[in-house]
Amino acid sequence: LGLLAWYLALVDKHPIPMKLATTAFLNFAGDLICQLTLEDGPFNYRRSATFTFLGLALVAPALHFWYLNLSKFVTTLGLTSNKAALVSVLCDQLVFSPVFIGTFLSCLTCLEGKPAEIIPRLKAGWLDSLVLNWKIWVPFQLVNFRFVPQNYQVLFANLVALIWNTGLSFIANKSKKEEGGDKKGVKGKAK
């Protein structure tokens, strides 16, 4: 519990740098788990570096400002806590998530040096990513927005993010492999 208290104190004292570092680490960890457990083939360091950079430069800032503004918006509606949580989840999953997933996949493709592949990648992976997002995030965000104090909502989301990042890495790279005819497949399965 001492490590958690230390981390929470750092989040309170330096919220943005800690959110950046935590999200970058969790993006790295999700891709690492994906590559080591779900996929065959050698470890792709560049891919992990790209995923980590996106956590630092895109995901963390977007989530920080999204949660902050979502909380302010929902507060202006004057709803009870249950209704406020439901409205927060609806906004999060029907407004933010579809746009953000498309942005993430587009940025990932650009950072890989393949901007011409953005549309094919979105066609191949956006809907699968969005559906996975809903399966993972809807139940957790209901709990998050209803029971977790606002200053700890990003931390709670970060705990769930490891599962999400692993799945997102898998889908993003599965769709890329299918487009390019890559013969590497899911661990234990031939393509």
mmCIF file with all atom_site columns, C-alpha atoms in Angstrom:
data_model
loop_
_atom_site.group_PDB
_atom_site.id
_atom_site.type_symbol
_atom_site.label_atom_id
_atom_site.label_alt_id
_atom_site.label_comp_id
_atom_site.label_asym_id
_atom_site.label_entity_id
_atom_site.label_seq_id
_atom_site.pdbx_PDB_ins_code
_atom_site.Cartn_x
_atom_site.Cartn_y
_atom_site.Cartn_z
_atom_site.occupancy
_atom_site.B_iso_or_equiv
_atom_site.pdbx_formal_charge
_atom_site.auth_seq_id
_atom_site.auth_comp_id
_atom_site.auth_asym_id
_atom_site.auth_atom_id
_atom_site.pdbx_PDB_model_num
ATOM 1   C CA . LEU A 1 1   ? 0.000   0.000   0.000   1.00 0.00 ? 1   LEU A CA 1
ATOM 2   C CA . GLY A 1 2   ? 3.020   2.294   0.472   1.00 0.00 ? 2   GLY A CA 1
ATOM 3   C CA . LEU A 1 3   ? 3.738   2.237   -3.252  1.00 0.00 ? 3   LEU A CA 1
ATOM 4   C CA . LEU A 1 4   ? 0.134   3.141   -4.068  1.00 0.00 ? 4   LEU A CA 1
ATOM 5   C CA . ALA A 1 5   ? 0.156   6.004   -1.537  1.00 0.00 ? 5   ALA A CA 1
ATOM 6   C CA . TRP A 1 6   ? 3.423   7.275   -3.031  1.00 0.00 ? 6   TRP A CA 1
ATOM 7   C CA . TYR A 1 7   ? 1.984   7.087   -6.554  1.00 0.00 ? 7   TYR A CA 1
ATOM 8   C CA . LEU A 1 8   ? -1.251  8.852   -5.538  1.00 0.00 ? 8   LEU A CA 1
ATOM 9   C CA . ALA A 1 9   ? 0.756   11.597  -3.819  1.00 0.00 ? 9   ALA A CA 1
ATOM 10  C CA . LEU A 1 10  ? 2.721   12.097  -7.049  1.00 0.00 ? 10  LEU A CA 1
ATOM 11  C CA . VAL A 1 11  ? -0.515  12.196  -9.063  1.00 0.00 ? 11  VAL A CA 1
ATOM 12  C CA . ASP A 1 12  ? -1.896  14.846  -6.699  1.00 0.00 ? 12  ASP A CA 1
ATOM 13  C CA . LYS A 1 13  ? 1.319   16.892  -6.808  1.00 0.00 ? 13  LYS A CA 1
ATOM 14  C CA . HIS A 1 14  ? 2.125   16.479  -10.525 1.00 0.00 ? 14  HIS A CA 1
ATOM 15  C CA . PRO A 1 15  ? -1.090  15.275  -12.231 1.00 0.00 ? 15  PRO A CA 1
ATOM 16  C CA . ILE A 1 16  ? -0.232  15.850  -15.877 1.00 0.00 ? 16  ILE A CA 1
ATOM 17  C CA . PRO A 1 17  ? 3.351   14.453  -15.894 1.00 0.00 ? 17  PRO A CA 1
ATOM 18  C CA . MET A 1 18  ? 2.208   11.419  -13.901 1.00 0.00 ? 18  MET A CA 1
ATOM 19  C CA . LYS A 1 19  ? -0.713  10.781  -16.246 1.00 0.00 ? 19  LYS A CA 1
ATOM 20  C CA . LEU A 1 20  ? 1.643   11.091  -19.230 1.00 0.00 ? 20  LEU A CA 1
ATOM 21  C CA . ALA A 1 21  ? 4.164   8.664   -17.737 1.00 0.00 ? 21  ALA A CA 1
ATOM 22  C CA . THR A 1 22  ? 1.534   6.183   -16.553 1.00 0.00 ? 22  THR A CA 1
ATOM 23  C CA . THR A 1 23  ? -0.280  6.120   -19.868 1.00 0.00 ? 23  THR A CA 1
ATOM 24  C CA . ALA A 1 24  ? 2.959   5.755   -21.841 1.00 0.00 ? 24  ALA A CA 1
ATOM 25  C CA . PHE A 1 25  ? 3.982   2.855   -19.605 1.00 0.00 ? 25  PHE A CA 1
ATOM 26  C CA . LEU A 1 26  ? 0.595   1.152   -19.947 1.00 0.00 ? 26  LEU A CA 1
ATOM 27  C CA . ASN A 1 27  ? 0.626   1.535   -23.736 1.00 0.00 ? 27  ASN A CA 1
ATOM 28  C CA . PHE A 1 28  ? 4.067   -0.091  -23.735 1.00 0.00 ? 28  PHE A CA 1
ATOM 29  C CA . ALA A 1 29  ? 2.943   -2.855  -21.371 1.00 0.00 ? 29  ALA A CA 1
ATOM 30  C CA . GLY A 1 30  ? -0.166  -3.603  -23.447 1.00 0.00 ? 30  GLY A CA 1
ATOM 31  C CA . ASP A 1 31  ? 1.851   -3.902  -26.645 1.00 0.00 ? 31  ASP A CA 1
ATOM 32  C CA . LEU A 1 32  ? 4.500   -5.983  -24.852 1.00 0.00 ? 32  LEU A CA 1
ATOM 33  C CA . ILE A 1 33  ? 1.862   -8.426  -23.573 1.00 0.00 ? 33  ILE A CA 1
ATOM 34  C CA . CYS A 1 34  ? 0.265   -8.567  -27.020 1.00 0.00 ? 34  CYS A CA 1
ATOM 35  C CA . GLN A 1 35  ? 3.527   -9.298  -28.810 1.00 0.00 ? 35  GLN A CA 1
ATOM 36  C CA . LEU A 1 36  ? 4.779   -11.851 -26.267 1.00 0.00 ? 36  LEU A CA 1
ATOM 37  C CA . THR A 1 37  ? 1.549   -13.758 -25.652 1.00 0.00 ? 37  THR A CA 1
ATOM 38  C CA . LEU A 1 38  ? -0.846  -13.291 -28.576 1.00 0.00 ? 38  LEU A CA 1
ATOM 39  C CA . GLU A 1 39  ? 1.433   -13.132 -31.609 1.00 0.00 ? 39  GLU A CA 1
ATOM 40  C CA . ASP A 1 40  ? 4.149   -15.173 -33.213 1.00 0.00 ? 40  ASP A CA 1
ATOM 41  C CA . GLY A 1 41  ? 7.325   -13.665 -34.546 1.00 0.00 ? 41  GLY A CA 1
ATOM 42  C CA . PRO A 1 42  ? 10.168  -11.568 -33.230 1.00 0.00 ? 42  PRO A CA 1
ATOM 43  C CA . PHE A 1 43  ? 9.549   -8.690  -30.852 1.00 0.00 ? 43  PHE A CA 1
ATOM 44  C CA . ASN A 1 44  ? 9.059   -5.430  -32.779 1.00 0.00 ? 44  ASN A CA 1
ATOM 45  C CA . TYR A 1 45  ? 10.826  -2.707  -30.783 1.00 0.00 ? 45  TYR A CA 1
ATOM 46  C CA . ARG A 1 46  ? 9.807   0.071   -33.166 1.00 0.00 ? 46  ARG A CA 1
ATOM 47  C CA . ARG A 1 47  ? 6.153   -0.877  -32.837 1.00 0.00 ? 47  ARG A CA 1
ATOM 48  C CA . SER A 1 48  ? 6.407   -0.785  -29.028 1.00 0.00 ? 48  SER A CA 1
ATOM 49  C CA . ALA A 1 49  ? 8.190   2.562   -29.139 1.00 0.00 ? 49  ALA A CA 1
ATOM 50  C CA . THR A 1 50  ? 5.445   3.956   -31.371 1.00 0.00 ? 50  THR A CA 1
ATOM 51  C CA . PHE A 1 51  ? 2.692   2.639   -29.116 1.00 0.00 ? 51  PHE A CA 1
ATOM 52  C CA . THR A 1 52  ? 4.481   4.081   -26.073 1.00 0.00 ? 52  THR A CA 1
ATOM 53  C CA . PHE A 1 53  ? 4.945   7.465   -27.736 1.00 0.00 ? 53  PHE A CA 1
ATOM 54  C CA . LEU A 1 54  ? 1.250   7.597   -28.616 1.00 0.00 ? 54  LEU A CA 1
ATOM 55  C CA . GLY A 1 55  ? 0.397   6.951   -24.970 1.00 0.00 ? 55  GLY A CA 1
ATOM 56  C CA . LEU A 1 56  ? 2.560   9.886   -23.951 1.00 0.00 ? 56  LEU A CA 1
ATOM 57  C CA . ALA A 1 57  ? 1.747   12.365  -26.706 1.00 0.00 ? 57  ALA A CA 1
ATOM 58  C CA . LEU A 1 58  ? -1.849  11.544  -27.671 1.00 0.00 ? 58  LEU A CA 1
ATOM 59  C CA . VAL A 1 59  ? -3.711  9.272   -25.261 1.00 0.00 ? 59  VAL A CA 1
ATOM 60  C CA . ALA A 1 60  ? -2.781  10.857  -21.924 1.00 0.00 ? 60  ALA A CA 1
ATOM 61  C CA . PRO A 1 61  ? -3.374  14.493  -22.927 1.00 0.00 ? 61  PRO A CA 1
ATOM 62  C CA . ALA A 1 62  ? -6.626  13.611  -24.703 1.00 0.00 ? 62  ALA A CA 1
ATOM 63  C CA . LEU A 1 63  ? -7.965  11.661  -21.725 1.00 0.00 ? 63  LEU A CA 1
ATOM 64  C CA . HIS A 1 64  ? -6.868  14.290  -19.209 1.00 0.00 ? 64  HIS A CA 1
ATOM 65  C CA . PHE A 1 65  ? -8.742  17.070  -20.972 1.00 0.00 ? 65  PHE A CA 1
ATOM 66  C CA . TRP A 1 66  ? -11.674 14.861  -21.963 1.00 0.00 ? 66  TRP A CA 1
ATOM 67  C CA . TYR A 1 67  ? -12.359 13.694  -18.386 1.00 0.00 ? 67  TYR A CA 1
ATOM 68  C CA . LEU A 1 68  ? -11.940 17.223  -17.050 1.00 0.00 ? 68  LEU A CA 1
ATOM 69  C CA . ASN A 1 69  ? -14.367 18.742  -19.549 1.00 0.00 ? 69  ASN A CA 1
ATOM 70  C CA . LEU A 1 70  ? -16.799 15.826  -19.416 1.00 0.00 ? 70  LEU A CA 1
ATOM 71  C CA . SER A 1 71  ? -17.039 16.220  -15.655 1.00 0.00 ? 71  SER A CA 1
ATOM 72  C CA . LYS A 1 72  ? -17.678 19.964  -16.005 1.00 0.00 ? 72  LYS A CA 1
ATOM 73  C CA . PHE A 1 73  ? -20.326 19.375  -18.680 1.00 0.00 ? 73  PHE A CA 1
ATOM 74  C CA . VAL A 1 74  ? -22.197 16.706  -16.736 1.00 0.00 ? 74  VAL A CA 1
ATOM 75  C CA . THR A 1 75  ? -22.105 18.856  -13.584 1.00 0.00 ? 75  THR A CA 1
ATOM 76  C CA . THR A 1 76  ? -23.914 21.668  -15.438 1.00 0.00 ? 76  THR A CA 1
ATOM 77  C CA . LEU A 1 77  ? -26.797 19.288  -16.144 1.00 0.00 ? 77  LEU A CA 1
ATOM 78  C CA . GLY A 1 78  ? -27.581 18.948  -12.420 1.00 0.00 ? 78  GLY A CA 1
ATOM 79  C CA . LEU A 1 79  ? -28.272 15.213  -12.607 1.00 0.00 ? 79  LEU A CA 1
ATOM 80  C CA . THR A 1 80  ? -28.368 12.681  -9.780  1.00 0.00 ? 80  THR A CA 1
ATOM 81  C CA . SER A 1 81  ? -25.229 10.570  -9.473  1.00 0.00 ? 81  SER A CA 1
ATOM 82  C CA . ASN A 1 82  ? -26.720 7.557   -11.288 1.00 0.00 ? 82  ASN A CA 1
ATOM 83  C CA . LYS A 1 83  ? -27.989 9.666   -14.188 1.00 0.00 ? 83  LYS A CA 1
ATOM 84  C CA . ALA A 1 84  ? -24.744 11.639  -14.288 1.00 0.00 ? 84  ALA A CA 1
ATOM 85  C CA . ALA A 1 85  ? -22.769 8.409   -14.552 1.00 0.00 ? 85  ALA A CA 1
ATOM 86  C CA . LEU A 1 86  ? -25.012 7.166   -17.375 1.00 0.00 ? 86  LEU A CA 1
ATOM 87  C CA . VAL A 1 87  ? -24.733 10.454  -19.307 1.00 0.00 ? 87  VAL A CA 1
ATOM 88  C CA . SER A 1 88  ? -20.952 10.409  -18.793 1.00 0.00 ? 88  SER A CA 1
ATOM 89  C CA . VAL A 1 89  ? -20.695 6.870   -20.188 1.00 0.00 ? 89  VAL A CA 1
ATOM 90  C CA . LEU A 1 90  ? -22.948 7.696   -23.134 1.00 0.00 ? 90  LEU A CA 1
ATOM 91  C CA . CYS A 1 91  ? -20.878 10.779  -24.009 1.00 0.00 ? 91  CYS A CA 1
ATOM 92  C CA . ASP A 1 92  ? -17.640 8.862   -23.479 1.00 0.00 ? 92  ASP A CA 1
ATOM 93  C CA . GLN A 1 93  ? -18.635 5.882   -25.598 1.00 0.00 ? 93  GLN A CA 1
ATOM 94  C CA . LEU A 1 94  ? -20.770 7.479   -28.313 1.00 0.00 ? 94  LEU A CA 1
ATOM 95  C CA . VAL A 1 95  ? -18.927 10.777  -28.828 1.00 0.00 ? 95  VAL A CA 1
ATOM 96  C CA . PHE A 1 96  ? -15.331 10.489  -27.636 1.00 0.00 ? 96  PHE A CA 1
ATOM 97  C CA . SER A 1 97  ? -14.469 6.839   -28.285 1.00 0.00 ? 97  SER A CA 1
ATOM 98  C CA . PRO A 1 98  ? -15.420 6.563   -31.983 1.00 0.00 ? 98  PRO A CA 1
ATOM 99  C CA . VAL A 1 99  ? -13.478 9.735   -32.828 1.00 0.00 ? 99  VAL A CA 1
ATOM 100 C CA . PHE A 1 100 ? -10.535 8.928   -30.593 1.00 0.00 ? 100 PHE A CA 1
ATOM 101 C CA . ILE A 1 101 ? -10.096 5.373   -31.868 1.00 0.00 ? 101 ILE A CA 1
ATOM 102 C CA . GLY A 1 102 ? -10.021 6.661   -35.445 1.00 0.00 ? 102 GLY A CA 1
ATOM 103 C CA . THR A 1 103 ? -7.511  9.334   -34.419 1.00 0.00 ? 103 THR A CA 1
ATOM 104 C CA . PHE A 1 104 ? -5.328  6.799   -32.599 1.00 0.00 ? 104 PHE A CA 1
ATOM 105 C CA . LEU A 1 105 ? -5.270  4.351   -35.513 1.00 0.00 ? 105 LEU A CA 1
ATOM 106 C CA . SER A 1 106 ? -4.569  7.190   -37.975 1.00 0.00 ? 106 SER A CA 1
ATOM 107 C CA . CYS A 1 107 ? -1.700  8.555   -35.870 1.00 0.00 ? 107 CYS A CA 1
ATOM 108 C CA . LEU A 1 108 ? -0.293  5.063   -35.412 1.00 0.00 ? 108 LEU A CA 1
ATOM 109 C CA . THR A 1 109 ? -0.317  4.514   -39.177 1.00 0.00 ? 109 THR A CA 1
ATOM 110 C CA . CYS A 1 110 ? 1.359   7.897   -39.824 1.00 0.00 ? 110 CYS A CA 1
ATOM 111 C CA . LEU A 1 111 ? 4.058   7.222   -37.239 1.00 0.00 ? 111 LEU A CA 1
ATOM 112 C CA . GLU A 1 112 ? 4.752   3.945   -39.005 1.00 0.00 ? 112 GLU A CA 1
ATOM 113 C CA . GLY A 1 113 ? 5.471   6.034   -42.112 1.00 0.00 ? 113 GLY A CA 1
ATOM 114 C CA . LYS A 1 114 ? 2.447   4.772   -44.041 1.00 0.00 ? 114 LYS A CA 1
ATOM 115 C CA . PRO A 1 115 ? -0.089  7.619   -44.262 1.00 0.00 ? 115 PRO A CA 1
ATOM 116 C CA . ALA A 1 116 ? -1.509  6.187   -47.488 1.00 0.00 ? 116 ALA A CA 1
ATOM 117 C CA . GLU A 1 117 ? -2.680  3.164   -45.459 1.00 0.00 ? 117 GLU A CA 1
ATOM 118 C CA . ILE A 1 118 ? -4.852  5.155   -43.034 1.00 0.00 ? 118 ILE A CA 1
ATOM 119 C CA . ILE A 1 119 ? -8.156  4.490   -44.812 1.00 0.00 ? 119 ILE A CA 1
ATOM 120 C CA . PRO A 1 120 ? -7.524  0.752   -45.332 1.00 0.00 ? 120 PRO A CA 1
ATOM 121 C CA . ARG A 1 121 ? -6.437  0.394   -41.708 1.00 0.00 ? 121 ARG A CA 1
ATOM 122 C CA . LEU A 1 122 ? -9.516  2.214   -40.466 1.00 0.00 ? 122 LEU A CA 1
ATOM 123 C CA . LYS A 1 123 ? -11.720 0.010   -42.639 1.00 0.00 ? 123 LYS A CA 1
ATOM 124 C CA . ALA A 1 124 ? -9.978  -3.104  -41.322 1.00 0.00 ? 124 ALA A CA 1
ATOM 125 C CA . GLY A 1 125 ? -9.671  -2.228  -37.625 1.00 0.00 ? 125 GLY A CA 1
ATOM 126 C CA . TRP A 1 126 ? -11.824 0.707   -36.518 1.00 0.00 ? 126 TRP A CA 1
ATOM 127 C CA . LEU A 1 127 ? -15.108 -1.149  -36.005 1.00 0.00 ? 127 LEU A CA 1
ATOM 128 C CA . ASP A 1 128 ? -13.433 -4.120  -34.274 1.00 0.00 ? 128 ASP A CA 1
ATOM 129 C CA . SER A 1 129 ? -11.597 -1.679  -32.016 1.00 0.00 ? 129 SER A CA 1
ATOM 130 C CA . LEU A 1 130 ? -14.789 0.226   -31.220 1.00 0.00 ? 130 LEU A CA 1
ATOM 131 C CA . VAL A 1 131 ? -16.699 -2.962  -30.375 1.00 0.00 ? 131 VAL A CA 1
ATOM 132 C CA . LEU A 1 132 ? -13.833 -4.164  -28.155 1.00 0.00 ? 132 LEU A CA 1
ATOM 133 C CA . ASN A 1 133 ? -13.817 -0.712  -26.562 1.00 0.00 ? 133 ASN A CA 1
ATOM 134 C CA . TRP A 1 134 ? -17.509 -1.008  -25.715 1.00 0.00 ? 134 TRP A CA 1
ATOM 135 C CA . LYS A 1 135 ? -17.099 -4.534  -24.312 1.00 0.00 ? 135 LYS A CA 1
ATOM 136 C CA . ILE A 1 136 ? -14.280 -3.470  -22.020 1.00 0.00 ? 136 ILE A CA 1
ATOM 137 C CA . TRP A 1 137 ? -15.014 0.139   -21.168 1.00 0.00 ? 137 TRP A CA 1
ATOM 138 C CA . VAL A 1 138 ? -18.807 0.436   -20.767 1.00 0.00 ? 138 VAL A CA 1
ATOM 139 C CA . PRO A 1 139 ? -19.038 -1.629  -17.558 1.00 0.00 ? 139 PRO A CA 1
ATOM 140 C CA . PHE A 1 140 ? -15.842 -0.166  -16.099 1.00 0.00 ? 140 PHE A CA 1
ATOM 141 C CA . GLN A 1 141 ? -16.753 3.405   -16.956 1.00 0.00 ? 141 GLN A CA 1
ATOM 142 C CA . LEU A 1 142 ? -20.169 3.011   -15.295 1.00 0.00 ? 142 LEU A CA 1
ATOM 143 C CA . VAL A 1 143 ? -18.325 2.098   -12.096 1.00 0.00 ? 143 VAL A CA 1
ATOM 144 C CA . ASN A 1 144 ? -15.702 4.792   -12.681 1.00 0.00 ? 144 ASN A CA 1
ATOM 145 C CA . PHE A 1 145 ? -18.113 7.667   -13.263 1.00 0.00 ? 145 PHE A CA 1
ATOM 146 C CA . ARG A 1 146 ? -20.521 6.568   -10.511 1.00 0.00 ? 146 ARG A CA 1
ATOM 147 C CA . PHE A 1 147 ? -18.256 5.550   -7.631  1.00 0.00 ? 147 PHE A CA 1
ATOM 148 C CA . VAL A 1 148 ? -14.707 6.831   -8.213  1.00 0.00 ? 148 VAL A CA 1
ATOM 149 C CA . PRO A 1 149 ? -13.856 10.403  -7.155  1.00 0.00 ? 149 PRO A CA 1
ATOM 150 C CA . GLN A 1 150 ? -12.983 12.553  -10.172 1.00 0.00 ? 150 GLN A CA 1
ATOM 151 C CA . ASN A 1 151 ? -9.330  13.032  -9.168  1.00 0.00 ? 151 ASN A CA 1
ATOM 152 C CA . TYR A 1 152 ? -8.855  9.222   -9.265  1.00 0.00 ? 152 TYR A CA 1
ATOM 153 C CA . GLN A 1 153 ? -10.862 8.444   -12.413 1.00 0.00 ? 153 GLN A CA 1
ATOM 154 C CA . VAL A 1 154 ? -7.815  8.462   -14.677 1.00 0.00 ? 154 VAL A CA 1
ATOM 155 C CA . LEU A 1 155 ? -6.021  6.112   -12.259 1.00 0.00 ? 155 LEU A CA 1
ATOM 156 C CA . PHE A 1 156 ? -8.997  3.727   -12.266 1.00 0.00 ? 156 PHE A CA 1
ATOM 157 C CA . ALA A 1 157 ? -9.152  3.892   -16.057 1.00 0.00 ? 157 ALA A CA 1
ATOM 158 C CA . ASN A 1 158 ? -5.412  3.207   -16.213 1.00 0.00 ? 158 ASN A CA 1
ATOM 159 C CA . LEU A 1 159 ? -5.919  -0.046  -14.318 1.00 0.00 ? 159 LEU A CA 1
ATOM 160 C CA . VAL A 1 160 ? -8.377  -1.196  -16.986 1.00 0.00 ? 160 VAL A CA 1
ATOM 161 C CA . ALA A 1 161 ? -6.208  0.224   -19.761 1.00 0.00 ? 161 ALA A CA 1
ATOM 162 C CA . LEU A 1 162 ? -3.724  -2.639  -19.660 1.00 0.00 ? 162 LEU A CA 1
ATOM 163 C CA . ILE A 1 163 ? -6.403  -5.005  -20.991 1.00 0.00 ? 163 ILE A CA 1
ATOM 164 C CA . TRP A 1 164 ? -7.585  -2.411  -23.511 1.00 0.00 ? 164 TRP A CA 1
ATOM 165 C CA . ASN A 1 165 ? -4.066  -1.601  -24.753 1.00 0.00 ? 165 ASN A CA 1
ATOM 166 C CA . THR A 1 166 ? -3.304  -5.280  -25.275 1.00 0.00 ? 166 THR A CA 1
ATOM 167 C CA . GLY A 1 167 ? -6.483  -5.729  -27.324 1.00 0.00 ? 167 GLY A CA 1
ATOM 168 C CA . LEU A 1 168 ? -5.998  -2.494  -29.273 1.00 0.00 ? 168 LEU A CA 1
ATOM 169 C CA . SER A 1 169 ? -2.417  -3.443  -30.136 1.00 0.00 ? 169 SER A CA 1
ATOM 170 C CA . PHE A 1 170 ? -3.602  -6.851  -31.324 1.00 0.00 ? 170 PHE A CA 1
ATOM 171 C CA . ILE A 1 171 ? -6.412  -5.470  -33.504 1.00 0.00 ? 171 ILE A CA 1
ATOM 172 C CA . ALA A 1 172 ? -4.325  -2.602  -34.902 1.00 0.00 ? 172 ALA A CA 1
ATOM 173 C CA . ASN A 1 173 ? -1.543  -4.946  -35.912 1.00 0.00 ? 173 ASN A CA 1
ATOM 174 C CA . LYS A 1 174 ? -3.787  -7.825  -36.979 1.00 0.00 ? 174 LYS A CA 1
ATOM 175 C CA . SER A 1 175 ? -5.527  -5.564  -39.480 1.00 0.00 ? 175 SER A CA 1
ATOM 176 C CA . LYS A 1 176 ? -2.150  -4.292  -40.702 1.00 0.00 ? 176 LYS A CA 1
ATOM 177 C CA . LYS A 1 177 ? -0.893  -7.854  -41.215 1.00 0.00 ? 177 LYS A CA 1
ATOM 178 C CA . GLU A 1 178 ? -4.057  -8.837  -43.084 1.00 0.00 ? 178 GLU A CA 1
ATOM 179 C CA . GLU A 1 179 ? -3.680  -5.868  -45.433 1.00 0.00 ? 179 GLU A CA 1
ATOM 180 C CA . GLY A 1 180 ? -0.032  -6.565  -46.122 1.00 0.00 ? 180 GLY A CA 1
ATOM 181 C CA . GLY A 1 181 ? -0.346  -10.319 -46.464 1.00 0.00 ? 181 GLY A CA 1
ATOM 182 C CA . ASP A 1 182 ? 1.958   -10.885 -43.483 1.00 0.00 ? 182 ASP A CA 1
ATOM 183 C CA . LYS A 1 183 ? 2.096   -14.602 -42.733 1.00 0.00 ? 183 LYS A CA 1
ATOM 184 C CA . LYS A 1 184 ? 2.721   -14.138 -39.010 1.00 0.00 ? 184 LYS A CA 1
ATOM 185 C CA . GLY A 1 185 ? -0.393  -15.008 -37.145 1.00 0.00 ? 185 GLY A CA 1
ATOM 186 C CA . VAL A 1 186 ? -1.974  -15.279 -33.786 1.00 0.00 ? 186 VAL A CA 1
ATOM 187 C CA . LYS A 1 187 ? 0.144   -17.333 -31.400 1.00 0.00 ? 187 LYS A CA 1
ATOM 188 C CA . GLY A 1 188 ? -0.618  -20.996 -31.899 1.00 0.00 ? 188 GLY A CA 1
ATOM 189 C CA . LYS A 1 189 ? -2.726  -20.442 -35.017 1.00 0.00 ? 189 LYS A CA 1
ATOM 190 C CA . ALA A 1 190 ? -1.717  -20.542 -38.660 1.00 0.00 ? 190 ALA A CA 1
ATOM 191 C CA . LYS A 1 191 ? -3.086  -17.959 -41.028 1.00 0.00 ? 191 LYS A CA 1
#
